[in-house]
GROMACS .gro file of N, CA, C and O in nm:
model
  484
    1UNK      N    1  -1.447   1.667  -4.539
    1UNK     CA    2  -1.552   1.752  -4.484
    1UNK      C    3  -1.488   1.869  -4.411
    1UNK      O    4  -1.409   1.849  -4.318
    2UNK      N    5  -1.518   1.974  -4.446
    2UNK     CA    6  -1.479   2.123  -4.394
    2UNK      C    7  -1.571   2.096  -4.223
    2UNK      O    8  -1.676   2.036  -4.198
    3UNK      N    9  -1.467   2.178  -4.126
    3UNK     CA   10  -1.543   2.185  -3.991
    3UNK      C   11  -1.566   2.329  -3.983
    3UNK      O   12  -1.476   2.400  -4.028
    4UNK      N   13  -1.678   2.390  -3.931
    4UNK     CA   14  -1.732   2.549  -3.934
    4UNK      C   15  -1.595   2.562  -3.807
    4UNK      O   16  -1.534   2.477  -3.742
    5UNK      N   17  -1.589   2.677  -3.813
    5UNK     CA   18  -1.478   2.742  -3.746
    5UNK      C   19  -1.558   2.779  -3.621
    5UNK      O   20  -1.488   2.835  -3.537
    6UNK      N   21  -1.665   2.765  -3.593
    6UNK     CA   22  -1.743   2.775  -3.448
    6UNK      C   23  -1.746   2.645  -3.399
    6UNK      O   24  -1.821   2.641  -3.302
    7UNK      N   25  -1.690   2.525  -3.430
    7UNK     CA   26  -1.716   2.412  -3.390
    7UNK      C   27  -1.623   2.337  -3.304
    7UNK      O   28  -1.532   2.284  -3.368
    8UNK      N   29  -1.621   2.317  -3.170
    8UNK     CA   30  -1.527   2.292  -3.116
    8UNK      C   31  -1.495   2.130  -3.238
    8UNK      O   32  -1.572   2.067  -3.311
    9UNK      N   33  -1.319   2.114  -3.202
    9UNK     CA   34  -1.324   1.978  -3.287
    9UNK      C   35  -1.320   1.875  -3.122
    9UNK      O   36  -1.337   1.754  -3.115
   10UNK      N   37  -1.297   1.961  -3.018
   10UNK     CA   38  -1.292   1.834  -2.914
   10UNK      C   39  -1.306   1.889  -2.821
   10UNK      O   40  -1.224   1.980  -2.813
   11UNK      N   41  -1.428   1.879  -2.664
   11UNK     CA   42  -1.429   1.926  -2.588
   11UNK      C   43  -1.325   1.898  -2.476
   11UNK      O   44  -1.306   1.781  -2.446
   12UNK      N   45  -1.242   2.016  -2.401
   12UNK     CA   46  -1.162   1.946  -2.310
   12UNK      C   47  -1.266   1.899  -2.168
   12UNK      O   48  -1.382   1.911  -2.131
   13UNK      N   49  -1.126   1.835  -2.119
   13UNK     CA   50  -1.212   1.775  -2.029
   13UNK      C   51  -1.207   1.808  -1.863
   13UNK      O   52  -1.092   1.795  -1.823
   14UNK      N   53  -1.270   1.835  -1.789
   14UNK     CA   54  -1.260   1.931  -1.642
   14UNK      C   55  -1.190   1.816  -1.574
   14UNK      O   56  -1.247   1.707  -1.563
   15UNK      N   57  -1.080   1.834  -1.532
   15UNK     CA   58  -0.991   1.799  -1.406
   15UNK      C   59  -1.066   1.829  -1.273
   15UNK      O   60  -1.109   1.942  -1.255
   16UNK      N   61  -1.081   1.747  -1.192
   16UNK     CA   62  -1.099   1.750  -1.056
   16UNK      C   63  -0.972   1.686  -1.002
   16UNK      O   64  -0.908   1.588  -1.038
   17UNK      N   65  -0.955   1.783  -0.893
   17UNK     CA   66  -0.831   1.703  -0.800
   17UNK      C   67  -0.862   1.689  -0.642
   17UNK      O   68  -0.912   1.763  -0.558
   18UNK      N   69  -0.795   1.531  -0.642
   18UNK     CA   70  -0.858   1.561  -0.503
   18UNK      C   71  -0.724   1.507  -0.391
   18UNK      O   72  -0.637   1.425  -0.420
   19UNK      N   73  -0.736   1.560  -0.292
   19UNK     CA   74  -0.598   1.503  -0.194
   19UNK      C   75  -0.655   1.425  -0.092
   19UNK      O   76  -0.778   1.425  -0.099
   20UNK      N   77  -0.600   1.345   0.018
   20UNK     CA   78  -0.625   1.252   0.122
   20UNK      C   79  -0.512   1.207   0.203
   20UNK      O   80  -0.406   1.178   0.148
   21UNK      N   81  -0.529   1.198   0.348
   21UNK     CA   82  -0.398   1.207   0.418
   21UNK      C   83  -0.451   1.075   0.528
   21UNK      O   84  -0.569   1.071   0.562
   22UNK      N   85  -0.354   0.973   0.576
   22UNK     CA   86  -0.394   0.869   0.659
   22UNK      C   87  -0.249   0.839   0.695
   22UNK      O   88  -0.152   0.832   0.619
   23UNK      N   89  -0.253   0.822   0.831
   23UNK     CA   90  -0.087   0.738   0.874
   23UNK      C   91  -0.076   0.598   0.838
   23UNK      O   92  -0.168   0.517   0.847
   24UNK      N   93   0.043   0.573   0.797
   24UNK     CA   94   0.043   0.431   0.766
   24UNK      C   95   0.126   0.385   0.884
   24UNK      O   96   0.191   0.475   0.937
   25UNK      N   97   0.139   0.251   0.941
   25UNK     CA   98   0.166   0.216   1.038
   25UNK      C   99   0.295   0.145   1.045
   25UNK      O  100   0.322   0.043   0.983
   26UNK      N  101   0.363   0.200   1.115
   26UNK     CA  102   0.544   0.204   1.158
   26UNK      C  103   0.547   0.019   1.054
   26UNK      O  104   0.572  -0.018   0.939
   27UNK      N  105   0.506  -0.040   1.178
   27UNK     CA  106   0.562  -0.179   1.132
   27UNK      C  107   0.482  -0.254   1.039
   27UNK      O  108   0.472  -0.377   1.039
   28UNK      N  109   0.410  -0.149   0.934
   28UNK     CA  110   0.367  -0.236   0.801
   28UNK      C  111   0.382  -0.142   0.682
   28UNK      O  112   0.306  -0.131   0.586
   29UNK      N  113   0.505  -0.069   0.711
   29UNK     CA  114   0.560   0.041   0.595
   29UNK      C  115   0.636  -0.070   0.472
   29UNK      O  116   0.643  -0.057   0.350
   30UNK      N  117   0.675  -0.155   0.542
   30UNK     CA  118   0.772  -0.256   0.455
   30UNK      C  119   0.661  -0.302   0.326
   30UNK      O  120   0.661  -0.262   0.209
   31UNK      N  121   0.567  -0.399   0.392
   31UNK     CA  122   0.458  -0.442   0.330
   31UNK      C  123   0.359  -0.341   0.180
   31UNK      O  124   0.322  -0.373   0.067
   32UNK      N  125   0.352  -0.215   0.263
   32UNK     CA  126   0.298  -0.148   0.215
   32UNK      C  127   0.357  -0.108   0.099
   32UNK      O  128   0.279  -0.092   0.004
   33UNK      N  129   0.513  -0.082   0.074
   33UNK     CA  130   0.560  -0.054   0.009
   33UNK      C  131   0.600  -0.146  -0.103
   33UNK      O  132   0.631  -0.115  -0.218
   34UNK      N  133   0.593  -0.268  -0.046
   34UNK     CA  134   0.570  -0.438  -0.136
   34UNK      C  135   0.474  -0.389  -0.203
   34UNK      O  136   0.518  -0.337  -0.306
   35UNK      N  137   0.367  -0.382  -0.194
   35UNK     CA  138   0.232  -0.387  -0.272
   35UNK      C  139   0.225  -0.311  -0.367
   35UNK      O  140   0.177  -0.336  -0.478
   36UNK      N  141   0.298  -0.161  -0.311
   36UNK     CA  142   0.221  -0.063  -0.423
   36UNK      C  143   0.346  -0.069  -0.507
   36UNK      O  144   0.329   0.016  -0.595
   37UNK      N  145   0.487  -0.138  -0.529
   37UNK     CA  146   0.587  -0.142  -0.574
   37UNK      C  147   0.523  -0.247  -0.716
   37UNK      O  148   0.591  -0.253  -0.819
   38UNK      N  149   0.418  -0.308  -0.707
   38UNK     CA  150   0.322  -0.408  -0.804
   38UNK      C  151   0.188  -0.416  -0.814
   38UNK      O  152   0.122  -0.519  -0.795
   39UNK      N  153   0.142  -0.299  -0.847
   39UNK     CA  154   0.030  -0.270  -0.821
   39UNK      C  155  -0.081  -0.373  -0.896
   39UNK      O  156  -0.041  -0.374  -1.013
   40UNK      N  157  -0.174  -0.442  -0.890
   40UNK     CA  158  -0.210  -0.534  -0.938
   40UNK      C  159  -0.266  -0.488  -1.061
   40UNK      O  160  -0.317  -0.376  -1.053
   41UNK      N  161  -0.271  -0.554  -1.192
   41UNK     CA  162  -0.313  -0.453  -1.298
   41UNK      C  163  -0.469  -0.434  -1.293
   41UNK      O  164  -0.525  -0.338  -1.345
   42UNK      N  165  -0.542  -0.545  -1.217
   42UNK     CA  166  -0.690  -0.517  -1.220
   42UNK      C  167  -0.736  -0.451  -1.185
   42UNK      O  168  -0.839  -0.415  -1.242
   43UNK      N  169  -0.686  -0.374  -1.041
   43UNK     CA  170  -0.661  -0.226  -0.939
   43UNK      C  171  -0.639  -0.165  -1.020
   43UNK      O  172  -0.749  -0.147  -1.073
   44UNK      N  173  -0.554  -0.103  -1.085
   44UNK     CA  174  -0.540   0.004  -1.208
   44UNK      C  175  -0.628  -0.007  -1.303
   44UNK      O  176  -0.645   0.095  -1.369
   45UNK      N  177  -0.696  -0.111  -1.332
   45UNK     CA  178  -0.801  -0.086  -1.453
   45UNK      C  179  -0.916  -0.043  -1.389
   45UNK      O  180  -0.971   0.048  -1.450
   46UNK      N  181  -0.973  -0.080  -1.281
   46UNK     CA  182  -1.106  -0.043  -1.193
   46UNK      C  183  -1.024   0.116  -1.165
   46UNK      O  184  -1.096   0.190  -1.232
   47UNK      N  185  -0.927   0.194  -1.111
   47UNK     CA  186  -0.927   0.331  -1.132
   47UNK      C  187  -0.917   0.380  -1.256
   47UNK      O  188  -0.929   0.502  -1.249
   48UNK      N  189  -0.898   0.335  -1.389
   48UNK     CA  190  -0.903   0.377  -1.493
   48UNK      C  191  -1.040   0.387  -1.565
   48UNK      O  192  -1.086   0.484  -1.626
   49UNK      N  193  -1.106   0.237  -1.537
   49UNK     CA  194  -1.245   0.308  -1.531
   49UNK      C  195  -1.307   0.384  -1.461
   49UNK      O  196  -1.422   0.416  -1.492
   50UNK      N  197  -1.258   0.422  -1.370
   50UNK     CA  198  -1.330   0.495  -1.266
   50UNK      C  199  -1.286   0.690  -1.304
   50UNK      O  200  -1.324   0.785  -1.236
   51UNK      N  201  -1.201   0.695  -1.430
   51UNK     CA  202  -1.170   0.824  -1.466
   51UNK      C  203  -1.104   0.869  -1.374
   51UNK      O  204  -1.131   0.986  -1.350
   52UNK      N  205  -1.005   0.811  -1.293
   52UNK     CA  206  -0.909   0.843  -1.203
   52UNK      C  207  -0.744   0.826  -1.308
   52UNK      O  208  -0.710   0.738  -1.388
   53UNK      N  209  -0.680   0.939  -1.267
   53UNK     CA  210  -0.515   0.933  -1.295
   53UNK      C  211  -0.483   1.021  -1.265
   53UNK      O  212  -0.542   1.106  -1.197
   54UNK      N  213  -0.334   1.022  -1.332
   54UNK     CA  214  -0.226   1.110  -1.237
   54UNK      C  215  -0.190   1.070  -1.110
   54UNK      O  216  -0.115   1.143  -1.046
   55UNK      N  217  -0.239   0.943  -1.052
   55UNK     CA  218  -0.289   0.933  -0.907
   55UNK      C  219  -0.167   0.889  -0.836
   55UNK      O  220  -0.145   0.770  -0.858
   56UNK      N  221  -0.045   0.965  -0.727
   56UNK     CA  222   0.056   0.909  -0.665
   56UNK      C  223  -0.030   0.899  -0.517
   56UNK      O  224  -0.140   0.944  -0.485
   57UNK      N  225   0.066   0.824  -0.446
   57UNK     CA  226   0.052   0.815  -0.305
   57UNK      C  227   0.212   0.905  -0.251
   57UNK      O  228   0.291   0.885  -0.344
   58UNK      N  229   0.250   0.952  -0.191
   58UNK     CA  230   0.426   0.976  -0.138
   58UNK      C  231   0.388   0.971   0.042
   58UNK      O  232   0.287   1.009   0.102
   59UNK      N  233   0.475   0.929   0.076
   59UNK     CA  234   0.522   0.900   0.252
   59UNK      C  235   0.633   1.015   0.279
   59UNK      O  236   0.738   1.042   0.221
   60UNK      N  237   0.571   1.068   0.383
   60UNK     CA  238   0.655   1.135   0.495
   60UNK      C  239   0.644   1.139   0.653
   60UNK      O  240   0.553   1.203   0.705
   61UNK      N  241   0.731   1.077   0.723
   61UNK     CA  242   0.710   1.109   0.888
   61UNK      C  243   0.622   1.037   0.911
   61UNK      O  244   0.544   1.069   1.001
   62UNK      N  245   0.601   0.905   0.833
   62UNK     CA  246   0.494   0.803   0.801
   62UNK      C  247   0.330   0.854   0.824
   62UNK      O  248   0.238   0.803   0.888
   63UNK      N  249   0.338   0.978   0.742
   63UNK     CA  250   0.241   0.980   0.695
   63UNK      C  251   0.198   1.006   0.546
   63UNK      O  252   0.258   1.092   0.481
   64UNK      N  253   0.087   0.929   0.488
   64UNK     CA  254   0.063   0.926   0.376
   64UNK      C  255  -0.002   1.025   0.294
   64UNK      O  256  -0.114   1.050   0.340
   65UNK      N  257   0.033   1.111   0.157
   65UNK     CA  258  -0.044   1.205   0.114
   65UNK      C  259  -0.069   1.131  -0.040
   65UNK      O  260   0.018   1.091  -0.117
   66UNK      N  261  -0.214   1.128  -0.057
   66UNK     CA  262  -0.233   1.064  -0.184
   66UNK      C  263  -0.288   1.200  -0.286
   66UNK      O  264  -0.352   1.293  -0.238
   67UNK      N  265  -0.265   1.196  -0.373
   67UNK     CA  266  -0.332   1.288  -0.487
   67UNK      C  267  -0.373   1.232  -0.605
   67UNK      O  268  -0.314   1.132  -0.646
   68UNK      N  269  -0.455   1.275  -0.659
   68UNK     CA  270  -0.544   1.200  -0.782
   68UNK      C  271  -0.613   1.340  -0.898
   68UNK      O  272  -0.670   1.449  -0.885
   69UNK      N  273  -0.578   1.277  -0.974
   69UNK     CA  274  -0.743   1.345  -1.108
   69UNK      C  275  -0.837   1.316  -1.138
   69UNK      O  276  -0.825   1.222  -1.217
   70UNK      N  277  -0.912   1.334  -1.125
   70UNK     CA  278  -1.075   1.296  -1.177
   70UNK      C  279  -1.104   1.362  -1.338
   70UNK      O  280  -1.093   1.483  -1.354
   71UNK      N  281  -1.139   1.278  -1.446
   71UNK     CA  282  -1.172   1.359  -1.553
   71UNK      C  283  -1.332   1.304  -1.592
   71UNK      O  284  -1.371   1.355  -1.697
   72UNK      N  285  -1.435   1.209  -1.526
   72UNK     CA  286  -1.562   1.234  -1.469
   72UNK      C  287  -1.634   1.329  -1.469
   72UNK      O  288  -1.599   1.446  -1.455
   73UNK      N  289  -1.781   1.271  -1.491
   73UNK     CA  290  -1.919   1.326  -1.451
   73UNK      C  291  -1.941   1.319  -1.285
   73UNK      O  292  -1.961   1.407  -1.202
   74UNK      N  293  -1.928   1.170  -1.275
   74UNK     CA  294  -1.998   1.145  -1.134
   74UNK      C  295  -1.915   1.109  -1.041
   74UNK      O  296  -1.896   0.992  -1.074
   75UNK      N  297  -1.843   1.130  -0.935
   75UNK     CA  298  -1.755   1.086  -0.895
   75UNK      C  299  -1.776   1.008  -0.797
   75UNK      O  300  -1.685   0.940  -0.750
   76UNK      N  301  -1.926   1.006  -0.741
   76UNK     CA  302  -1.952   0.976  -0.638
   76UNK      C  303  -1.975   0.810  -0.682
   76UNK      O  304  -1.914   0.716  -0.632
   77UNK      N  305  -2.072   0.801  -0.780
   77UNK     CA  306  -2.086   0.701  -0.896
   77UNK      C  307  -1.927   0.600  -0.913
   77UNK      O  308  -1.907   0.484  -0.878
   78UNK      N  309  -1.851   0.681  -0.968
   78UNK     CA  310  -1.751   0.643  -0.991
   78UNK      C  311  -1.655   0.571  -0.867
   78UNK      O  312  -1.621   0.453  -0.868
   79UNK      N  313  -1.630   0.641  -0.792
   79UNK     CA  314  -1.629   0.579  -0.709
   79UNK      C  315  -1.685   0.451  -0.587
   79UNK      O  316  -1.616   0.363  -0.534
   80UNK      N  317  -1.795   0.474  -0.572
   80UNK     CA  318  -1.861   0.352  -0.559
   80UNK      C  319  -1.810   0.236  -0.647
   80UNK      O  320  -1.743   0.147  -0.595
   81UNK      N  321  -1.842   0.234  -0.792
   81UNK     CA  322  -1.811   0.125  -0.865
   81UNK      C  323  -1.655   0.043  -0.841
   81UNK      O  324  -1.623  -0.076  -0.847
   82UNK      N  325  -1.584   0.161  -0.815
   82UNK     CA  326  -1.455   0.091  -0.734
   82UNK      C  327  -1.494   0.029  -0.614
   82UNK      O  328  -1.476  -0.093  -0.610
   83UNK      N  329  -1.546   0.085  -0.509
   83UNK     CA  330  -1.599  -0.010  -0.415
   83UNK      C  331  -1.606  -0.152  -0.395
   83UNK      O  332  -1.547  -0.234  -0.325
   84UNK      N  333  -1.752  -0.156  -0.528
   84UNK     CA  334  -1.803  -0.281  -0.514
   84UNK      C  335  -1.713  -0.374  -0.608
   84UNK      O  336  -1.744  -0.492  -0.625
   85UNK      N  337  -1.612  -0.325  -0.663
   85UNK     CA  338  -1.535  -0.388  -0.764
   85UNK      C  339  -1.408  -0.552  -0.664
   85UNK      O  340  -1.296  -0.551  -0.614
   86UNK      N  341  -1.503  -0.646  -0.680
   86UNK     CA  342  -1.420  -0.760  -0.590
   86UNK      C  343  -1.282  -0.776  -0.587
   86UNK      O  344  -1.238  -0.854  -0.502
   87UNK      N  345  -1.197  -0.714  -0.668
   87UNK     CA  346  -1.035  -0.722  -0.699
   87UNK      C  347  -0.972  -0.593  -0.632
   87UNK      O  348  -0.863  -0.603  -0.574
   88UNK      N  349  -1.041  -0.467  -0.639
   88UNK     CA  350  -1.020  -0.388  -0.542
   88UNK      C  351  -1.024  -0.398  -0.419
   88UNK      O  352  -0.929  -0.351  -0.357
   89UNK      N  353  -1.136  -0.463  -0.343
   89UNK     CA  354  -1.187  -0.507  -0.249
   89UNK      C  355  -1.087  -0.545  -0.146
   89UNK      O  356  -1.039  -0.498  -0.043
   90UNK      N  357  -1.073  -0.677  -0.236
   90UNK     CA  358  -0.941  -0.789  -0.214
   90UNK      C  359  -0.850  -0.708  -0.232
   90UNK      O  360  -0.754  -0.783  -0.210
   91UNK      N  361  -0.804  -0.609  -0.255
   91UNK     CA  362  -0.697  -0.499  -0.276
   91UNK      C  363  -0.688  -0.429  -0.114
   91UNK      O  364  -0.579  -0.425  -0.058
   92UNK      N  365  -0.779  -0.389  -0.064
   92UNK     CA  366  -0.806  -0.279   0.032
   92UNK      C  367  -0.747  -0.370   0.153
   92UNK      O  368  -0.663  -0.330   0.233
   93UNK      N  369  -0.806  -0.496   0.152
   93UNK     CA  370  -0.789  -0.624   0.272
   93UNK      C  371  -0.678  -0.646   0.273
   93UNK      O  372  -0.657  -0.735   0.355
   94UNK      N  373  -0.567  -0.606   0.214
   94UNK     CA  374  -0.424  -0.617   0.190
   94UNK      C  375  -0.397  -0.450   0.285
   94UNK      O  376  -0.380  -0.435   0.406
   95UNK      N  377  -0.403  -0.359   0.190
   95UNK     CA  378  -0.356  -0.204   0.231
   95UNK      C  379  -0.406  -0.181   0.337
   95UNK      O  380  -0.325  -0.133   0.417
   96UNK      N  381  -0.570  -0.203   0.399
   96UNK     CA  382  -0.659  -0.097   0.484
   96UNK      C  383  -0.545  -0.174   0.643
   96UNK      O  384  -0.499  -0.081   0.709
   97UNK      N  385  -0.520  -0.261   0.676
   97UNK     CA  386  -0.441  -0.320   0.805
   97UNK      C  387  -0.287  -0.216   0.829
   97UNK      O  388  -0.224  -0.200   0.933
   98UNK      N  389  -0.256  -0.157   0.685
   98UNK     CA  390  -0.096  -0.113   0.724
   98UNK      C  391  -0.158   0.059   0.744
   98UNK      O  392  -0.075   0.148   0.725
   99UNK      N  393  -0.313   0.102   0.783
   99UNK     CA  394  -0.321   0.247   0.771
   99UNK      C  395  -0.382   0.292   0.897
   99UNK      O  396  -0.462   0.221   0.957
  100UNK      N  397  -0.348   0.403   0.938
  100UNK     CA  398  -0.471   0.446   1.032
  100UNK      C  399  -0.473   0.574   1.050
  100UNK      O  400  -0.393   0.661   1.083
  101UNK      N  401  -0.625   0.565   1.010
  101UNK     CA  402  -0.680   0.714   0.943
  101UNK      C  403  -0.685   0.827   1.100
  101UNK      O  404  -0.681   0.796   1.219
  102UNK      N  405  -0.696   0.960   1.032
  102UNK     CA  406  -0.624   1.039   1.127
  102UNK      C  407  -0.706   1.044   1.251
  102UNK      O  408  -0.798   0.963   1.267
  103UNK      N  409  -0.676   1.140   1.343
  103UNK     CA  410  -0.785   1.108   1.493
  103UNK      C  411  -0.869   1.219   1.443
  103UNK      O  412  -0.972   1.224   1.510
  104UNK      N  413  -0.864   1.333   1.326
  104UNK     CA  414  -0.957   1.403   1.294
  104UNK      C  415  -1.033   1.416   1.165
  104UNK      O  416  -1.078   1.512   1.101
  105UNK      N  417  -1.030   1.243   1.144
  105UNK     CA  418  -1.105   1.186   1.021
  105UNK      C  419  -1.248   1.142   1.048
  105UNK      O  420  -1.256   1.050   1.129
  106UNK      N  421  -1.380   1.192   0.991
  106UNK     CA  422  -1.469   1.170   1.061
  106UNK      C  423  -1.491   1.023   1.059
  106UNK      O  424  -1.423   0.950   0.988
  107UNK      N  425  -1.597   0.975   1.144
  107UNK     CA  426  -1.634   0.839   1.171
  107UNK      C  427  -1.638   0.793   1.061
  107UNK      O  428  -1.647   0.863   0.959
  108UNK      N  429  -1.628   0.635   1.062
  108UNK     CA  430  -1.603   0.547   0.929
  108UNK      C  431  -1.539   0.617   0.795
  108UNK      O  432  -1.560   0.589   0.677
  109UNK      N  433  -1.461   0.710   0.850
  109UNK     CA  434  -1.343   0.809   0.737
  109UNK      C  435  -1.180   0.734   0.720
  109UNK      O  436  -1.089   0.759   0.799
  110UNK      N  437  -1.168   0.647   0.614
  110UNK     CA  438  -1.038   0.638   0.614
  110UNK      C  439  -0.919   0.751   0.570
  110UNK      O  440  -0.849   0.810   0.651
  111UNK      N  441  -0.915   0.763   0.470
  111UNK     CA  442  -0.834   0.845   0.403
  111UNK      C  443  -0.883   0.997   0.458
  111UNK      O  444  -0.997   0.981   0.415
  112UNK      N  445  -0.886   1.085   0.497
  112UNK     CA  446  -0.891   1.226   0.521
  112UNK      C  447  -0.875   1.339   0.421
  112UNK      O  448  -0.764   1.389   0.405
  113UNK      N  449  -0.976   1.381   0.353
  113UNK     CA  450  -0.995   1.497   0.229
  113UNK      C  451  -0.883   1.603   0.288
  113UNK      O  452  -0.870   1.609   0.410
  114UNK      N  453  -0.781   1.706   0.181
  114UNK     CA  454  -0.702   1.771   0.211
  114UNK      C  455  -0.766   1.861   0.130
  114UNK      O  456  -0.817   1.832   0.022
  115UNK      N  457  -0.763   1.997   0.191
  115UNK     CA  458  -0.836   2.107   0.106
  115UNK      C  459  -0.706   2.132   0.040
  115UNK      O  460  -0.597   2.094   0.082
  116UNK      N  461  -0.732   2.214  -0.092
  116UNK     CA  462  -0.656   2.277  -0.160
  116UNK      C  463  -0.647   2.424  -0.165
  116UNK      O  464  -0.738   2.501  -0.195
  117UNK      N  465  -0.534   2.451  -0.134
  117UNK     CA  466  -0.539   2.593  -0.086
  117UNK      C  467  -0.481   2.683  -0.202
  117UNK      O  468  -0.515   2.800  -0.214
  118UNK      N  469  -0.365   2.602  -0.313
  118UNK     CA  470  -0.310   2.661  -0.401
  118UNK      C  471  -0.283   2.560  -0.544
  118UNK      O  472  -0.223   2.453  -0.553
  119UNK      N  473  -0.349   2.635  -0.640
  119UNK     CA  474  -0.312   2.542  -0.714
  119UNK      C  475  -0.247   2.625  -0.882
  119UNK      O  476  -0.305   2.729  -0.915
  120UNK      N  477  -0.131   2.571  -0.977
  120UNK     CA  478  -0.065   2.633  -1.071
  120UNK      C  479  -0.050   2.537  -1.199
  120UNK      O  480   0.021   2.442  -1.233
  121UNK      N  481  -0.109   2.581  -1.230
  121UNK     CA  482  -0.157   2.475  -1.408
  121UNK      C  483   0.000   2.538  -1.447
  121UNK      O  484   0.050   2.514  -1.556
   0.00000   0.00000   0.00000
């Protein structure tokens, strides 16, 4: 079958990126670094459904900068479903004890949104 030359053969897909900054805490850097050194594969499949990748965490001056892609409709959606996802959950009850989110993270704010000021495809 011939494709008309007006026809996309595949739409790309919109990247969202998003950043987040939280201190992780002096004496559970060890731990922390246990965990994400084995990341559980069910945790990676709940962000994979969730149209999340690319996604590092890196430490400096023990503080944490995470970055991610979104290739999603809904993110808000999407996220949630990680939420309520019980293996994540049980994921967070491990990580959320070694973090503490910044003093200018709003209320019930863990992770802290990082604007993007520059960005180079």
């Amino acid at each position: 079958m011939k494709v008309p030359m007006n026809v996309p053969l595949s739409v790309p897909m919109k990247v969202q990126r998003f950043a987040a900054v939280i201190r992780l805490r002096p004496e559970k850097e060890a731990a922390y670094r246990a965990l994400h050194s084995a990341v559980w594969p069910d945790v990676l499949a709940a962000l994979k459904r969730a149209n999340i990748g690319n996604y590092s965490i890196f430490l400096r001056d023990g503080l944490l900068f995470s970055y991610l892609e979104y290739t999603g409709t809904d993110y808000a959606a999407d996220t949630a479903a990680i939420a309520a996802d019980p293996v994540s959950r049980e994921w967070w009850a491990l990580t959320d004890p070694c973090q503490r989110p910044l003093d200018t993270a709003a209320e019930g704010q863990r992770w802290a949104p990082a604007e993007e000021i520059f960005h180079l495809d």
